[in-house]
JSON list of C-alpha atoms in Angstrom, two decimals:
[
{"chain": "A", "resi": 203, "resn": "UNK", "atom": "CA", "xyz": [-5.23, 39.44, -0.12]},
{"chain": "A", "resi": 204, "resn": "UNK", "atom": "CA", "xyz": [-6.47, 41.06, -3.32]},
{"chain": "A", "resi": 205, "resn": "UNK", "atom": "CA", "xyz": [-5.50, 38.07, -5.35]},
{"chain": "A", "resi": 206, "resn": "UNK", "atom": "CA", "xyz": [-7.59, 35.87, -3.20]},
{"chain": "A", "resi": 207, "resn": "UNK", "atom": "CA", "xyz": [-10.78, 38.27, -3.55]},
{"chain": "A", "resi": 208, "resn": "UNK", "atom": "CA", "xyz": [-10.12, 38.38, -7.31]},
{"chain": "A", "resi": 209, "resn": "UNK", "atom": "CA", "xyz": [-10.11, 34.60, -7.68]},
{"chain": "A", "resi": 210, "resn": "UNK", "atom": "CA", "xyz": [-13.25, 33.99, -5.42]},
{"chain": "A", "resi": 211, "resn": "UNK", "atom": "CA", "xyz": [-15.10, 36.76, -7.13]},
{"chain": "A", "resi": 212, "resn": "UNK", "atom": "CA", "xyz": [-14.41, 35.02, -10.51]},
{"chain": "A", "resi": 213, "resn": "UNK", "atom": "CA", "xyz": [-15.46, 31.69, -9.02]},
{"chain": "A", "resi": 214, "resn": "UNK", "atom": "CA", "xyz": [-18.71, 33.47, -8.01]},
{"chain": "A", "resi": 215, "resn": "UNK", "atom": "CA", "xyz": [-19.34, 34.55, -11.52]},
{"chain": "A", "resi": 216, "resn": "UNK", "atom": "CA", "xyz": [-18.65, 38.20, -10.83]},
{"chain": "A", "resi": 217, "resn": "UNK", "atom": "CA", "xyz": [-19.01, 40.25, -14.12]},
{"chain": "A", "resi": 218, "resn": "UNK", "atom": "CA", "xyz": [-15.42, 41.05, -15.55]},
{"chain": "A", "resi": 219, "resn": "UNK", "atom": "CA", "xyz": [-16.43, 44.61, -16.02]},
{"chain": "A", "resi": 220, "resn": "UNK", "atom": "CA", "xyz": [-17.14, 45.04, -12.35]},
{"chain": "A", "resi": 221, "resn": "UNK", "atom": "CA", "xyz": [-14.67, 42.70, -10.85]},
{"chain": "A", "resi": 222, "resn": "UNK", "atom": "CA", "xyz": [-11.83, 45.03, -9.72]},
{"chain": "A", "resi": 223, "resn": "UNK", "atom": "CA", "xyz": [-14.35, 47.58, -8.77]},
{"chain": "A", "resi": 224, "resn": "UNK", "atom": "CA", "xyz": [-15.91, 45.05, -6.39]},
{"chain": "A", "resi": 225, "resn": "UNK", "atom": "CA", "xyz": [-12.59, 43.69, -5.04]},
{"chain": "A", "resi": 226, "resn": "UNK", "atom": "CA", "xyz": [-11.66, 47.43, -4.15]},
{"chain": "A", "resi": 227, "resn": "UNK", "atom": "CA", "xyz": [-14.98, 48.01, -2.64]},
{"chain": "A", "resi": 228, "resn": "UNK", "atom": "CA", "xyz": [-14.55, 44.85, -0.26]},
{"chain": "A", "resi": 229, "resn": "UNK", "atom": "CA", "xyz": [-10.96, 45.85, 0.67]},
{"chain": "A", "resi": 230, "resn": "UNK", "atom": "CA", "xyz": [-12.28, 49.33, 1.62]},
{"chain": "A", "resi": 231, "resn": "UNK", "atom": "CA", "xyz": [-15.16, 47.87, 3.60]},
{"chain": "A", "resi": 232, "resn": "UNK", "atom": "CA", "xyz": [-12.79, 45.56, 5.43]},
{"chain": "A", "resi": 233, "resn": "UNK", "atom": "CA", "xyz": [-10.26, 48.53, 5.98]},
{"chain": "A", "resi": 234, "resn": "UNK", "atom": "CA", "xyz": [-7.30, 46.32, 4.56]},
{"chain": "A", "resi": 235, "resn": "UNK", "atom": "CA", "xyz": [-6.14, 48.65, 2.04]},
{"chain": "A", "resi": 236, "resn": "UNK", "atom": "CA", "xyz": [-2.50, 48.60, 3.64]},
{"chain": "A", "resi": 237, "resn": "UNK", "atom": "CA", "xyz": [-2.37, 44.99, 3.32]},
{"chain": "A", "resi": 238, "resn": "UNK", "atom": "CA", "xyz": [-4.09, 44.49, -0.12]},
{"chain": "A", "resi": 239, "resn": "UNK", "atom": "CA", "xyz": [-0.89, 43.16, -1.82]},
{"chain": "A", "resi": 240, "resn": "UNK", "atom": "CA", "xyz": [0.17, 41.08, 1.22]},
{"chain": "A", "resi": 241, "resn": "UNK", "atom": "CA", "xyz": [0.23, 37.22, 0.77]},
{"chain": "A", "resi": 242, "resn": "UNK", "atom": "CA", "xyz": [-2.35, 35.34, 2.67]},
{"chain": "A", "resi": 243, "resn": "UNK", "atom": "CA", "xyz": [0.21, 33.22, 4.43]},
{"chain": "A", "resi": 244, "resn": "UNK", "atom": "CA", "xyz": [2.07, 36.35, 5.83]},
{"chain": "A", "resi": 245, "resn": "UNK", "atom": "CA", "xyz": [-1.22, 37.83, 7.55]},
{"chain": "A", "resi": 246, "resn": "UNK", "atom": "CA", "xyz": [-1.98, 37.93, 11.28]},
{"chain": "A", "resi": 247, "resn": "UNK", "atom": "CA", "xyz": [-5.03, 35.65, 12.34]},
{"chain": "A", "resi": 248, "resn": "UNK", "atom": "CA", "xyz": [-7.16, 38.75, 12.68]},
{"chain": "A", "resi": 249, "resn": "UNK", "atom": "CA", "xyz": [-6.33, 39.77, 9.16]},
{"chain": "A", "resi": 250, "resn": "UNK", "atom": "CA", "xyz": [-6.93, 36.21, 8.05]},
{"chain": "A", "resi": 251, "resn": "UNK", "atom": "CA", "xyz": [-10.33, 36.30, 9.32]},
{"chain": "A", "resi": 252, "resn": "UNK", "atom": "CA", "xyz": [-10.93, 39.67, 7.46]},
{"chain": "A", "resi": 253, "resn": "UNK", "atom": "CA", "xyz": [-9.73, 37.89, 4.37]},
{"chain": "A", "resi": 254, "resn": "UNK", "atom": "CA", "xyz": [-12.27, 34.99, 5.03]},
{"chain": "A", "resi": 255, "resn": "UNK", "atom": "CA", "xyz": [-15.00, 37.43, 5.52]},
{"chain": "A", "resi": 256, "resn": "UNK", "atom": "CA", "xyz": [-14.19, 39.40, 2.27]},
{"chain": "A", "resi": 257, "resn": "UNK", "atom": "CA", "xyz": [-14.24, 36.17, 0.41]},
{"chain": "A", "resi": 258, "resn": "UNK", "atom": "CA", "xyz": [-17.70, 35.33, 1.80]},
{"chain": "A", "resi": 259, "resn": "UNK", "atom": "CA", "xyz": [-19.09, 38.75, 0.96]},
{"chain": "A", "resi": 260, "resn": "UNK", "atom": "CA", "xyz": [-17.61, 39.10, -2.45]},
{"chain": "A", "resi": 261, "resn": "UNK", "atom": "CA", "xyz": [-19.99, 38.33, -5.38]},
{"chain": "A", "resi": 262, "resn": "UNK", "atom": "CA", "xyz": [-22.98, 39.66, -3.73]},
{"chain": "A", "resi": 263, "resn": "UNK", "atom": "CA", "xyz": [-23.87, 36.41, -1.83]},
{"chain": "A", "resi": 264, "resn": "UNK", "atom": "CA", "xyz": [-27.44, 36.41, -0.72]},
{"chain": "A", "resi": 265, "resn": "UNK", "atom": "CA", "xyz": [-26.70, 34.27, 2.38]},
{"chain": "A", "resi": 266, "resn": "UNK", "atom": "CA", "xyz": [-23.71, 34.55, 4.65]},
{"chain": "A", "resi": 267, "resn": "UNK", "atom": "CA", "xyz": [-22.94, 31.84, 7.23]},
{"chain": "A", "resi": 268, "resn": "UNK", "atom": "CA", "xyz": [-20.40, 33.25, 9.66]},
{"chain": "A", "resi": 269, "resn": "UNK", "atom": "CA", "xyz": [-18.49, 31.38, 12.35]},
{"chain": "A", "resi": 270, "resn": "UNK", "atom": "CA", "xyz": [-17.23, 33.66, 15.02]},
{"chain": "A", "resi": 271, "resn": "UNK", "atom": "CA", "xyz": [-16.27, 36.21, 12.37]},
{"chain": "A", "resi": 272, "resn": "UNK", "atom": "CA", "xyz": [-14.44, 38.47, 14.81]},
{"chain": "A", "resi": 273, "resn": "UNK", "atom": "CA", "xyz": [-12.43, 35.90, 16.72]},
{"chain": "A", "resi": 274, "resn": "UNK", "atom": "CA", "xyz": [-8.74, 36.97, 17.15]},
{"chain": "A", "resi": 275, "resn": "UNK", "atom": "CA", "xyz": [-9.38, 40.69, 16.12]},
{"chain": "A", "resi": 276, "resn": "UNK", "atom": "CA", "xyz": [-8.61, 43.82, 18.18]},
{"chain": "A", "resi": 277, "resn": "UNK", "atom": "CA", "xyz": [-11.51, 45.88, 19.60]},
{"chain": "A", "resi": 278, "resn": "UNK", "atom": "CA", "xyz": [-11.16, 48.35, 16.60]},
{"chain": "A", "resi": 279, "resn": "UNK", "atom": "CA", "xyz": [-11.15, 45.60, 14.01]},
{"chain": "A", "resi": 280, "resn": "UNK", "atom": "CA", "xyz": [-14.30, 44.00, 15.60]},
{"chain": "A", "resi": 281, "resn": "UNK", "atom": "CA", "xyz": [-16.22, 47.26, 15.77]},
{"chain": "A", "resi": 282, "resn": "UNK", "atom": "CA", "xyz": [-15.34, 47.66, 11.85]},
{"chain": "A", "resi": 283, "resn": "UNK", "atom": "CA", "xyz": [-16.64, 44.32, 10.97]},
{"chain": "A", "resi": 284, "resn": "UNK", "atom": "CA", "xyz": [-19.84, 44.28, 13.19]},
{"chain": "A", "resi": 285, "resn": "UNK", "atom": "CA", "xyz": [-20.76, 47.78, 11.68]},
{"chain": "A", "resi": 286, "resn": "UNK", "atom": "CA", "xyz": [-20.09, 46.30, 8.25]},
{"chain": "A", "resi": 287, "resn": "UNK", "atom": "CA", "xyz": [-22.35, 43.35, 8.99]},
{"chain": "A", "resi": 288, "resn": "UNK", "atom": "CA", "xyz": [-25.01, 45.58, 10.52]},
{"chain": "A", "resi": 289, "resn": "UNK", "atom": "CA", "xyz": [-24.89, 47.77, 7.24]},
{"chain": "A", "resi": 290, "resn": "UNK", "atom": "CA", "xyz": [-25.41, 44.70, 5.31]},
{"chain": "A", "resi": 291, "resn": "UNK", "atom": "CA", "xyz": [-28.44, 43.22, 7.03]},
{"chain": "A", "resi": 292, "resn": "UNK", "atom": "CA", "xyz": [-31.10, 44.44, 4.97]},
{"chain": "A", "resi": 293, "resn": "UNK", "atom": "CA", "xyz": [-29.56, 43.32, 1.67]},
{"chain": "A", "resi": 294, "resn": "UNK", "atom": "CA", "xyz": [-28.35, 39.73, 2.88]},
{"chain": "A", "resi": 295, "resn": "UNK", "atom": "CA", "xyz": [-29.48, 37.01, 5.18]},
{"chain": "A", "resi": 296, "resn": "UNK", "atom": "CA", "xyz": [-26.71, 36.70, 7.63]},
{"chain": "A", "resi": 297, "resn": "UNK", "atom": "CA", "xyz": [-26.42, 33.79, 10.13]},
{"chain": "A", "resi": 298, "resn": "UNK", "atom": "CA", "xyz": [-23.68, 34.42, 12.73]},
{"chain": "A", "resi": 299, "resn": "UNK", "atom": "CA", "xyz": [-22.44, 31.74, 15.10]},
{"chain": "A", "resi": 300, "resn": "UNK", "atom": "CA", "xyz": [-20.77, 33.17, 18.33]},
{"chain": "A", "resi": 301, "resn": "UNK", "atom": "CA", "xyz": [-19.60, 31.02, 21.09]},
{"chain": "A", "resi": 302, "resn": "UNK", "atom": "CA", "xyz": [-20.38, 32.29, 24.46]},
{"chain": "A", "resi": 303, "resn": "UNK", "atom": "CA", "xyz": [-18.86, 30.81, 27.57]},
{"chain": "A", "resi": 304, "resn": "UNK", "atom": "CA", "xyz": [-20.47, 31.02, 30.93]},
{"chain": "A", "resi": 305, "resn": "UNK", "atom": "CA", "xyz": [-19.29, 29.78, 34.06]},
{"chain": "A", "resi": 306, "resn": "UNK", "atom": "CA", "xyz": [-21.56, 28.73, 36.69]},
{"chain": "A", "resi": 307, "resn": "UNK", "atom": "CA", "xyz": [-20.27, 28.37, 40.20]}
]
């Protein structure tokens, strides 16, 4: 997980002197410290969603376009992610696509 964040931070031209500090910050924001050294293919679906979100937010991207960012997560993980997105709303433009199913009978 951390290796992916480092790679994408480097691709987004994150300064070398702040690279690992930013990776650790994103790991803490996503509450995935316990999985930081895990390989991405060994992560659960919800943890892969968190990794994808971490890749999106690393490098101080000004605009985030997220497609169902909490799909496949448990309730606590969803709350963590929504709280994170709410805390970032004044610093970044965030577009979230959420599918809502309505059943009309």
